[in-house]
Amino acid sequence: MYYKSALLAASILYTASIAAHAQNTQELDQSDIYGDLSEYLSWPMSATAFSGTDLSIMNKFSDRDLADVIPNYSKTDTGIGSFGDVSSMRGLTNTPFFSSASVIQYVDDVPSGNIFSHTSPLHAVEKIEILRGSQGTLFGVNSYAGVVNIASKRPSNKFEGSISSSFANYDARTFDSYIMGPLNDDNSLSFRLGVQHFERDGYLKNSILGISPDHQDHLSGSGSLYWNISDDWEISLSASYDDYNDGASRLTSLSSDPFVLNSDIEGSSEQSAQTQSLRISHEGDSVNFLSVTSRRNWDISPYHFDLDFGPNPGNESRIYQEQDIVSQEFRFSSNNDSNVEWTAGAYFGDTELDGNTDRKFIVPLPPQFGGGFAPAATTTDYTLSENTYAAFGQITYNGIDRTGFHVGLRLDQFEKTIDRNAVGLSGIVDPINLENDYSFASPRAGIDFELNDSSLVYVNTGLSSKPGGFSAFIDDPERAVFEEEESWNNEIGLKKKWLDGNLKTNIALFHSDIDNYQVERSLIATDYAVLNAEEANSYGAEIEFSAELAEGLTVQGSLGKVHTELTKYTDPLTGADLSGNKAPFVPEIDASLSATYQHENGLFARIELIHKGEIFFDDRNAGTYIEDGYTVLNAAVGYKAKSGMELSLFGTNLTDEVFYLNMTPDLNAGTVGAPQLVGMKVKWEY
């Protein structure tokens, strides 16, 4: 509905292959599950899309917010950016530390790196796509479970922009602005600049120090310069910067009141990230080309927290990390009306993560040393390096009426090393200097049938893999190594429009057989391991719908159900049989239901229910570390004038539900969800 012809050429490149068969019908091409953005109902995969206008009305400001309305997609929250977060899509996850991401984020064709470097809020978004299931034959970075693909607004031949500000309780304030437009008369040079600021007071109360320690202060800026050399060549330079000066994480001891903290340490988390990219695209007579060169640097310095969450002095941890990623991606795709469409590409990435962890303890002294307690400390320095090489491609054949055949292949080579030095409680620890290579091929095949002008059935099958690696938070070199994870994925789906297009539905069933499922385990306050469950499986269903009940009134909903079980799992540390346990960080069920009303005079209103089901936070399924489920009510009402001025009132978690977004078993602590927030937003688009 607000789709612009100037959307990124890269979106055209990779959608050409998977949606080429849609040339047989124009009925499906103009509809998707959430608006008239693109041909998602004709894609042979589970895909959901939102426009920037959708995000504004929905009050969704991050990929974590968006996960609430996407079936079988979730993201935990530590309260300090994305550091230590876990993304789950159809039961496939990452561990909080050291494993590769399963869900990949792209912003304007630039990969964001590991999940903990996803600090940027959603800003000046044209559209965002959530693609469930492995997309390794279409993207350069290995997307084991799925992709969150974000496209920013593009300048046109006139100046455009937006200024918005919001205010809420806890003294929460945001400012968001961007401007874009031409730099010369022929529009061959154009630009976009944006800035965003957010701050709030803390939700928690520290009864020892008398403060609210988890305050936040975020500043982000970005800019892009576009040069259209000719009608079919474009070069763009982009840069962004994020600065997060936060207080303590929202991690508190599991208790009857999770908003109360009894710590003698204030805590802090300071993070920054910067990205630079060069993008070159060409639309040829028969072949399209895209090159993206990027660098992303992220650091946390430090993350400081209390190890015992109590008034006892001397138990604390400081974590410093810096990650630098340099990547190069090439994509080619066909650009003709042939029955055979193809896309192909190559990717190289060089990642280096440097870290230091200092921990202090108060330890008991043995009787021969007089008893009592004494201070002790550990320190760990480490470097994790990774080189990634990949080639990928997919071919679509549409020579049979209303039928599309898809085959693809991805080849990956990962070279990983660890260099670690540590001083433990007993003195100097033997250094760990290891290297491992991981190579795998990931084939994929699918077929889709357009039953009629409003119905598409598809079947996909394929193999996906995620590399192993090293944990730097453990002294034992054998325990520091974890193996690659491999999944055979199958999916069948139906996409259909009903009632003359007023009702649109996406339905999918999926099943994955998984070898060496990666799980995390915190052993003691100083050791952290990534373990492998020998076998696991994940199966489930997801439903999305969008119904126009009356002029201006739309009801939307989603339902996701997934069962991810560690079917064969002997605890490598204790020998206990954990077979049959549920995988951690995977909600058993999730659902959303919303109603949005937009009147032609500018009035709008939205009400939304979000539900998350039972979720375990450790592989042993201990009853203490489980969120039983929760339901959250959100709402907004406002007015948007034709001049571009907008005023709205919003509320999130209106019933003030108390729930956990994350738990850390070894610390007996968890991250509580945000309390009730009520505020006002003013916005001007011009």
XYZ file of C-alpha atoms in Angstrom, residues 2-655:
654
model
C 2.985 2.272 0.476
C 5.264 0.249 -1.764
C 7.726 2.310 -3.796
C 9.328 1.412 -7.070
C 12.673 2.479 -5.639
C 12.997 -0.490 -3.284
C 16.454 -1.938 -3.087
C 17.614 -3.766 -6.171
C 18.780 -6.588 -3.958
C 15.218 -7.417 -3.022
C 14.491 -7.815 -6.719
C 17.578 -9.977 -7.149
C 16.731 -12.680 -4.667
C 12.957 -12.633 -5.020
C 13.232 -13.128 -8.765
C 14.333 -16.711 -8.329
C 11.745 -17.833 -5.814
C 8.787 -15.905 -7.188
C 9.413 -16.173 -10.913
C 6.573 -18.638 -11.376
C 4.154 -15.895 -10.336
C 4.220 -14.544 -13.895
C 1.462 -17.071 -14.609
C -1.028 -15.078 -12.571
C -1.516 -11.457 -11.616
C -4.014 -12.292 -8.881
C -1.465 -13.294 -6.255
C 1.233 -10.833 -7.213
C -0.204 -7.819 -5.434
C -1.113 -9.264 -2.043
C 0.725 -10.296 1.059
C -0.361 -11.210 4.523
C -0.047 -7.694 5.977
C -0.572 -5.318 3.064
C 0.069 -4.683 -0.608
C 3.840 -4.641 -0.405
C 4.905 -7.530 -2.633
C 4.103 -11.031 -3.811
C 4.542 -12.917 -0.531
C 1.437 -15.022 -1.061
C 3.070 -16.348 -4.223
C 6.372 -17.209 -2.555
C 6.897 -20.933 -1.932
C 8.020 -20.352 1.665
C 6.755 -18.964 4.970
C 7.272 -15.212 4.703
C 5.740 -12.289 6.559
C 6.238 -8.629 5.720
C 5.478 -5.269 7.279
C 5.744 -1.764 5.880
C 7.223 1.100 7.834
C 3.689 2.430 8.283
C 2.640 -0.915 9.776
C 5.491 -0.719 12.283
C 4.505 2.800 13.319
C 0.870 1.881 13.950
C 1.900 -1.328 15.734
C 4.494 0.485 17.900
C 7.160 -2.067 16.974
C 10.634 -0.573 17.314
C 12.932 -3.624 17.222
C 13.125 -7.143 15.835
C 12.380 -8.349 19.378
C 9.076 -6.428 19.355
C 8.280 -7.839 15.934
C 8.879 -11.416 17.084
C 5.715 -11.115 19.189
C 3.531 -11.248 16.068
C 5.493 -13.807 14.024
C 4.551 -17.467 14.572
C 7.336 -19.701 15.895
C 9.785 -16.818 16.177
C 10.993 -15.517 19.529
C 13.876 -13.583 21.005
C 14.941 -13.483 24.646
C 15.941 -10.260 26.363
C 18.759 -9.629 28.831
C 17.939 -5.934 29.035
C 21.328 -4.874 27.597
C 20.883 -4.640 23.847
C 21.174 -8.091 22.296
C 24.164 -9.303 24.319
C 23.442 -12.818 25.566
C 20.131 -13.046 23.688
C 18.777 -16.168 22.003
C 16.686 -16.142 18.817
C 14.500 -19.153 18.112
C 12.802 -19.906 14.812
C 10.923 -23.201 14.486
C 12.946 -24.613 17.374
C 16.383 -23.814 15.925
C 18.363 -21.450 18.151
C 21.730 -20.013 19.048
C 23.284 -20.317 22.488
C 23.722 -17.080 24.484
C 27.464 -17.132 23.828
C 29.892 -18.492 21.222
C 27.627 -20.455 18.835
C 26.845 -19.080 15.386
C 23.546 -17.305 14.855
C 20.634 -19.366 13.542
C 18.513 -16.351 12.568
C 20.410 -13.879 10.389
C 19.664 -10.168 10.192
C 20.320 -8.102 7.056
C 19.937 -4.312 6.878
C 20.062 -3.002 3.308
C 21.936 -6.145 2.232
C 24.535 -5.744 5.001
C 24.725 -8.603 7.538
C 24.588 -7.510 11.182
C 26.925 -10.189 12.520
C 26.297 -12.365 15.560
C 23.112 -11.787 17.497
C 24.760 -9.788 20.273
C 25.727 -7.070 17.780
C 22.097 -6.491 16.729
C 21.892 -3.305 18.764
C 20.321 -1.038 16.144
C 16.640 -0.144 16.556
C 14.310 -0.170 13.571
C 14.745 3.200 11.882
C 13.421 4.728 8.633
C 12.166 1.327 7.534
C 10.519 0.882 4.145
C 9.739 -2.757 4.781
C 10.884 -5.696 6.854
C 10.605 -9.346 5.863
C 10.753 -12.354 8.154
C 11.611 -15.498 6.189
C 11.172 -18.708 8.180
C 13.247 -21.730 7.298
C 16.797 -21.890 5.996
C 17.507 -19.354 3.220
C 21.079 -20.400 2.525
C 20.607 -20.634 -1.247
C 19.557 -16.966 -1.435
C 21.810 -15.086 1.027
C 25.551 -14.940 1.560
C 25.564 -15.518 5.315
C 24.582 -19.020 6.395
C 20.939 -18.615 7.489
C 20.393 -21.869 9.351
C 16.876 -21.116 10.649
C 15.708 -17.980 8.853
C 16.319 -14.364 7.909
C 15.120 -10.981 9.136
C 15.601 -8.751 6.088
C 15.259 -4.989 6.591
C 15.076 -2.440 3.771
C 15.422 1.259 4.588
C 13.516 4.052 2.913
C 15.066 5.294 -0.320
C 15.204 8.926 -1.490
C 13.066 9.996 -4.443
C 13.222 13.125 -6.617
C 11.892 15.334 -3.798
C 12.829 16.030 -0.207
C 11.076 13.860 2.361
C 11.484 13.291 6.043
C 9.996 12.561 9.411
C 10.307 13.851 12.977
C 8.753 12.025 15.901
C 8.969 12.120 19.660
C 7.307 10.068 22.362
C 6.947 10.273 26.125
C 5.912 7.566 28.588
C 6.092 6.683 32.249
C 9.475 5.814 33.777
C 10.480 9.112 32.167
C 10.870 7.283 28.840
C 11.597 9.595 25.926
C 12.369 8.968 22.268
C 13.353 11.197 19.387
C 13.473 9.835 15.851
C 14.139 11.797 12.676
C 15.326 11.307 9.123
C 15.594 13.399 5.978
C 16.298 12.289 2.419
C 16.231 13.698 -1.080
C 18.197 14.684 -4.204
C 21.520 16.521 -4.208
C 21.474 17.702 -7.834
C 18.990 18.591 -10.557
C 19.049 15.290 -12.450
C 18.620 13.258 -9.222
C 21.752 11.223 -9.939
C 23.017 12.031 -6.444
C 20.792 11.618 -3.397
C 21.107 11.056 0.336
C 19.441 9.892 3.530
C 20.379 10.980 7.067
C 18.803 9.833 10.309
C 19.192 10.054 14.065
C 17.411 8.310 16.926
C 17.622 8.742 20.698
C 15.973 6.813 23.515
C 16.293 7.060 27.268
C 14.349 5.949 30.315
C 14.663 5.453 34.041
C 15.056 1.983 35.486
C 12.240 -0.466 36.102
C 14.034 -2.128 39.030
C 14.508 -0.945 42.596
C 17.785 -1.641 44.380
C 16.855 -1.700 48.054
C 20.501 -1.684 49.179
C 21.709 1.288 47.131
C 18.351 3.074 46.883
C 18.500 3.460 43.092
C 16.809 2.205 39.923
C 19.915 0.716 38.295
C 18.625 -0.499 34.906
C 18.292 2.907 33.224
C 18.986 3.149 29.496
C 20.374 5.816 27.166
C 20.693 4.956 23.455
C 21.861 7.125 20.553
C 21.919 5.955 16.927
C 22.760 7.715 13.686
C 22.974 6.632 10.056
C 23.594 8.074 6.625
C 23.665 6.946 3.002
C 24.855 8.544 -0.220
C 23.468 7.219 -3.523
C 25.022 7.775 -6.944
C 23.045 6.647 -9.984
C 25.785 6.489 -12.573
C 23.247 5.551 -15.246
C 19.777 4.067 -15.474
C 21.118 0.617 -14.632
C 24.125 1.267 -12.347
C 24.042 2.513 -8.751
C 26.743 2.972 -6.119
C 25.885 3.730 -2.512
C 27.964 4.415 0.580
C 26.392 3.929 4.005
C 27.478 4.276 7.615
C 25.796 3.890 10.983
C 26.727 4.305 14.627
C 25.061 3.080 17.836
C 26.011 4.134 21.349
C 24.374 2.378 24.307
C 25.157 3.790 27.759
C 23.042 1.613 29.995
C 22.919 0.826 33.644
C 22.561 -2.675 35.024
C 20.838 -5.466 33.144
C 17.311 -6.402 34.250
C 18.724 -9.610 35.705
C 17.458 -10.167 39.256
C 17.405 -13.087 41.664
C 14.366 -15.337 41.143
C 11.974 -14.236 43.884
C 8.398 -13.239 44.583
C 9.172 -9.685 43.399
C 11.433 -9.733 40.336
C 11.547 -5.921 40.216
C 13.454 -5.704 43.519
C 17.234 -6.111 43.591
C 19.313 -6.437 46.761
C 22.751 -5.920 45.244
C 25.698 -3.956 46.572
C 26.832 -3.235 42.984
C 25.164 -0.688 40.704
C 26.093 -2.497 37.476
C 26.543 -1.129 33.967
C 26.586 -2.023 30.295
C 28.259 0.201 27.722
C 28.069 -0.872 24.085
C 28.804 0.693 20.731
C 28.593 -0.466 17.136
C 29.536 1.048 13.821
C 29.016 -0.115 10.259
C 30.410 1.048 6.927
C 29.317 -0.429 3.610
C 29.789 -0.021 -0.127
C 26.996 -1.307 -2.343
C 27.218 -1.590 -6.150
C 24.234 -2.790 -8.171
C 23.604 -3.254 -11.876
C 20.397 -4.197 -13.669
C 21.389 -5.713 -16.994
C 19.451 -6.892 -20.012
C 19.727 -10.517 -18.924
C 21.731 -10.579 -15.660
C 21.492 -8.480 -12.506
C 24.528 -7.961 -10.291
C 25.030 -6.889 -6.677
C 28.218 -6.381 -4.679
C 28.179 -5.484 -0.978
C 31.385 -4.774 0.933
C 30.947 -4.095 4.629
C 32.675 -3.746 7.967
C 30.914 -3.922 11.328
C 32.590 -3.258 14.648
C 30.866 -3.900 17.976
C 32.126 -3.701 21.536
C 30.892 -3.943 25.104
C 33.168 -2.304 27.665
C 32.229 -3.398 30.154
C 29.242 -5.442 31.186
C 29.497 -5.214 34.984
C 27.187 -7.204 37.244
C 26.848 -8.781 40.683
C 27.472 -12.539 40.748
C 25.415 -13.219 43.871
C 22.691 -10.539 43.429
C 22.986 -9.842 47.135
C 24.604 -7.440 49.589
C 27.743 -9.558 50.003
C 30.766 -7.553 48.816
C 33.413 -8.848 46.457
C 31.383 -11.084 44.109
C 31.302 -9.386 40.736
C 32.082 -9.838 37.046
C 33.278 -7.543 34.285
C 33.083 -8.670 30.644
C 34.834 -6.817 27.824
C 34.396 -7.878 24.201
C 35.124 -6.392 20.804
C 34.092 -7.965 17.515
C 35.198 -6.866 14.067
C 33.621 -8.314 10.907
C 34.689 -7.618 7.331
C 32.576 -9.214 4.620
C 32.160 -9.311 0.864
C 29.071 -10.647 -0.871
C 28.317 -11.030 -4.585
C 24.926 -11.907 -6.014
C 23.912 -12.557 -9.611
C 20.433 -13.278 -10.921
C 18.690 -13.707 -14.238
C 16.640 -10.834 -15.620
C 14.477 -12.126 -18.442
C 11.113 -13.734 -19.190
C 12.476 -17.250 -19.608
C 10.891 -20.273 -17.966
C 14.225 -20.778 -16.199
C 15.163 -18.246 -13.538
C 18.293 -18.429 -11.420
C 20.249 -16.686 -8.715
C 23.830 -17.346 -7.583
C 26.406 -15.764 -5.350
C 29.509 -15.969 -3.205
C 30.403 -14.730 0.256
C 33.531 -14.158 2.320
C 33.636 -13.104 5.958
C 36.497 -12.435 8.370
C 35.478 -12.214 12.043
C 37.644 -11.601 15.086
C 36.338 -11.459 18.648
C 38.661 -10.286 21.420
C 37.516 -10.609 25.005
C 38.516 -10.244 28.612
C 36.573 -11.411 31.652
C 37.490 -10.488 35.217
C 35.656 -12.034 38.149
C 36.096 -11.430 41.865
C 34.911 -13.663 44.685
C 34.907 -13.977 48.437
C 35.945 -17.581 49.157
C 36.130 -19.532 52.445
C 39.555 -20.310 53.845
C 40.408 -23.803 55.156
C 41.026 -24.211 58.908
C 44.803 -24.510 58.459
C 44.749 -20.962 57.109
C 42.708 -19.648 59.993
C 39.245 -20.056 58.487
C 37.114 -17.089 57.578
C 36.963 -15.607 54.100
C 39.398 -14.022 51.664
C 39.134 -12.257 48.298
C 39.999 -14.182 45.132
C 39.950 -13.385 41.433
C 40.020 -14.997 38.001
C 40.834 -13.441 34.662
C 40.443 -14.749 31.119
C 41.806 -13.287 27.874
C 40.810 -14.803 24.563
C 40.650 -14.305 20.817
C 38.201 -16.180 18.601
C 38.815 -15.931 14.860
C 36.683 -17.142 11.992
C 37.070 -17.113 8.212
C 33.985 -18.003 6.184
C 33.770 -18.920 2.503
C 30.473 -19.734 0.793
C 28.939 -20.242 -2.630
C 25.194 -20.481 -3.146
C 22.597 -20.641 -5.877
C 19.076 -21.624 -6.836
C 17.254 -22.404 -10.090
C 13.519 -22.146 -10.708
C 11.774 -23.816 -13.651
C 8.295 -22.598 -14.643
C 7.816 -24.440 -17.917
C 4.735 -26.314 -16.695
C 1.554 -24.290 -16.309
C 0.942 -23.140 -12.720
C 3.839 -25.254 -11.419
C 7.258 -24.199 -10.221
C 10.268 -26.418 -9.508
C 13.115 -25.129 -7.338
C 16.525 -26.630 -6.648
C 19.388 -24.994 -4.813
C 22.758 -25.718 -3.265
C 24.966 -24.016 -0.725
C 28.623 -24.795 0.011
C 30.269 -23.560 3.224
C 33.787 -23.592 4.607
C 34.440 -22.283 8.136
C 37.915 -21.931 9.643
C 37.837 -21.214 13.385
C 40.558 -20.720 15.997
C 40.737 -19.958 19.714
C 43.654 -18.544 21.699
C 42.918 -18.378 25.416
C 44.928 -17.568 28.519
C 43.485 -17.578 32.020
C 44.280 -17.331 35.688
C 41.858 -19.340 37.808
C 41.222 -19.671 41.515
C 44.074 -22.200 41.722
C 46.555 -20.214 39.656
C 47.595 -20.084 36.009
C 45.503 -22.279 33.701
C 47.067 -24.079 30.734
C 46.561 -22.026 27.555
C 44.053 -23.226 24.964
C 45.181 -22.867 21.345
C 42.929 -24.802 18.980
C 41.698 -24.653 15.419
C 38.941 -26.490 13.575
C 37.552 -26.445 10.051
C 33.925 -27.150 9.159
C 32.799 -27.897 5.609
C 29.326 -28.844 4.460
C 26.963 -28.824 1.504
C 23.328 -27.798 1.948
C 21.012 -28.891 -0.879
C 17.427 -27.708 -1.172
C 14.492 -28.586 -3.428
C 10.869 -27.581 -3.693
C 7.768 -27.611 -5.823
C 4.725 -25.371 -5.813
C 1.320 -25.537 -7.467
C -1.033 -22.649 -8.140
C -4.340 -24.436 -7.670
C -6.181 -21.373 -8.945
C -5.727 -17.625 -9.041
C -5.991 -17.377 -5.261
C -4.362 -20.562 -3.923
C -0.774 -21.778 -3.768
C 0.462 -25.074 -2.326
C 4.179 -25.680 -1.858
C 6.490 -28.402 -0.546
C 10.126 -27.788 0.418
C 12.873 -30.058 1.694
C 16.512 -29.391 2.380
C 19.578 -29.805 4.526
C 21.041 -26.989 6.604
C 24.056 -26.905 8.894
C 25.516 -24.636 11.539
C 29.244 -24.820 12.332
C 30.723 -25.859 15.631
C 33.219 -23.773 17.507
C 34.817 -22.977 20.844
C 33.707 -21.682 24.222
C 36.157 -19.246 25.783
C 34.530 -19.406 29.223
C 35.836 -22.841 30.254
C 39.264 -24.079 31.372
C 39.013 -27.666 30.052
C 40.201 -27.740 26.394
C 38.064 -30.808 25.632
C 34.919 -29.103 26.955
C 35.796 -25.935 25.053
C 35.009 -27.627 21.714
C 31.486 -28.168 20.378
C 30.428 -29.866 17.146
C 28.508 -28.628 14.112
C 24.729 -28.958 14.089
C 22.875 -30.408 11.089
C 19.163 -30.327 10.310
C 17.053 -31.948 7.595
C 14.043 -29.675 7.143
C 10.697 -30.407 5.509
C 7.783 -28.043 5.008
C 4.386 -28.056 3.330
C 2.297 -24.921 3.077
C -0.910 -23.431 1.727
C -1.340 -19.752 0.894
C -4.852 -18.722 -0.002
C -7.103 -15.721 -0.488
C -10.773 -16.026 0.378
C -13.876 -13.859 0.020
C -12.646 -11.917 -3.007
C -9.306 -11.299 -1.336
C -10.701 -9.870 1.899
C -9.310 -12.820 3.871
C -5.716 -13.956 3.359
C -4.153 -16.952 5.072
C -0.749 -18.607 5.360
C -0.657 -22.139 6.753
C 2.475 -24.261 7.107
C 3.488 -27.586 8.649
C 7.169 -28.351 9.243
C 9.443 -31.062 10.590
C 13.195 -31.112 11.224
C 15.502 -33.999 12.156
C 18.545 -32.582 13.914
C 21.955 -34.025 14.745
C 24.267 -32.513 17.394
C 21.751 -29.935 18.623
C 23.746 -27.192 20.375
C 22.716 -26.285 23.940
C 24.391 -24.195 26.620
C 25.361 -25.056 30.167
C 26.727 -22.775 32.866
C 28.745 -25.052 35.136
C 29.872 -22.758 37.946
C 30.296 -19.016 38.126
C 33.509 -19.254 36.074
C 32.750 -21.943 33.480
C 30.370 -21.985 30.531
C 30.138 -24.751 27.911
C 28.284 -25.341 24.669
C 27.188 -28.996 24.559
C 25.761 -31.193 21.811
C 22.646 -33.334 22.158
C 23.186 -36.301 19.856
C 19.739 -36.165 18.249
C 16.708 -33.884 18.330
C 13.617 -33.206 16.304
C 11.378 -30.214 15.894
C 7.916 -30.202 14.364
C 4.927 -27.936 14.388
C 2.517 -25.694 12.557
C 1.920 -22.012 11.986
C -1.047 -19.997 10.808
C -1.303 -16.340 9.833
C -4.369 -14.488 8.655
C -5.441 -10.984 7.714
C -9.138 -10.169 7.282
C -10.726 -6.918 6.093
C -14.017 -7.036 7.988
C -15.196 -3.602 6.905
C -13.834 -0.506 5.261
C -10.813 0.502 7.308
C -11.141 -2.380 9.795
C -8.553 -5.170 9.617
C -8.188 -8.111 11.970
C -4.874 -9.975 11.937
C -3.611 -12.960 13.826
C -0.948 -15.618 14.095
C -0.595 -18.962 15.831
C 2.605 -20.947 16.164
C 3.004 -24.378 17.723
C 6.365 -26.131 17.931
C 7.633 -29.181 19.795
C 11.428 -29.358 19.941
C 12.671 -32.437 21.785
C 16.171 -33.660 22.602
C 15.359 -37.221 21.549
C 18.802 -38.673 22.317
C 20.894 -36.812 24.842
C 23.359 -38.122 27.385
C 24.681 -35.328 29.559
C 28.417 -35.263 28.692
C 29.222 -33.776 32.105
C 27.252 -36.069 34.441
C 26.308 -39.059 32.273
C 22.619 -38.514 33.088
C 20.087 -39.477 30.421
C 18.293 -36.287 29.385
C 16.562 -37.857 26.375
C 13.018 -36.603 25.971
C 13.709 -33.168 27.436
C 12.490 -30.090 25.628
C 15.016 -27.790 24.012
C 15.637 -24.574 25.957
C 14.623 -21.104 24.741
C 11.814 -22.449 22.513
C 8.245 -21.347 23.396
C 5.854 -24.266 23.012
C 3.143 -22.021 21.600
C 2.785 -18.386 20.600
C -0.173 -16.408 19.350
C -1.196 -12.881 18.461
C -4.533 -11.263 17.658
C -5.062 -7.640 16.710
C -7.694 -5.315 15.296
C -6.713 -2.117 13.489
C -9.113 0.603 12.381
C -8.091 3.409 10.041
C -10.706 5.986 9.033
C -10.333 8.059 5.919
C -10.457 11.217 8.059
C -7.200 10.159 9.770
C -8.436 8.532 12.962
C -6.858 5.174 13.778
C -6.911 2.678 16.635
C -5.315 -0.668 17.356
C -5.679 -3.283 20.060
C -3.392 -6.298 20.308
C -3.084 -9.458 22.373
C 0.258 -11.300 22.544
C 0.625 -14.756 24.083
C 3.735 -16.835 24.732
C 3.460 -20.378 26.050
C 5.661 -22.505 28.248
C 9.399 -22.111 27.780
C 12.321 -23.844 29.509
C 15.598 -22.023 30.054
C 17.910 -24.990 30.611
C 18.506 -28.340 28.929
C 17.828 -30.266 32.150
C 14.257 -28.880 32.249
C 14.503 -28.017 35.933
C 11.130 -26.848 37.203
C 12.666 -23.716 38.699
C 13.866 -22.342 35.365
C 10.659 -22.243 33.362
C 8.250 -19.512 32.296
C 4.754 -21.001 32.360
C 3.418 -18.539 29.801
C 1.892 -15.088 29.718
C -0.499 -12.850 27.776
C 0.113 -9.152 27.137
C -2.391 -6.493 26.052
C -1.231 -3.523 23.942
C -3.279 -0.686 22.437
C -2.960 2.616 20.575
C -5.313 5.345 19.338
C -4.482 8.421 17.325
C -5.086 10.841 14.498
C -3.039 11.503 11.372
C -3.791 14.623 9.371
C -3.315 14.936 5.634
C -0.559 17.440 6.379
C 1.500 14.592 7.845
C 1.015 15.529 11.502
C 0.186 12.612 13.795
C -0.748 12.403 17.462
C -1.299 9.110 19.263
C -1.648 7.575 22.706
C -0.239 4.101 23.314
C 0.004 1.517 26.033
C 1.955 -1.727 26.325
C 1.424 -4.511 28.842
C -1.710 -2.708 29.964
C -2.632 -5.452 32.441
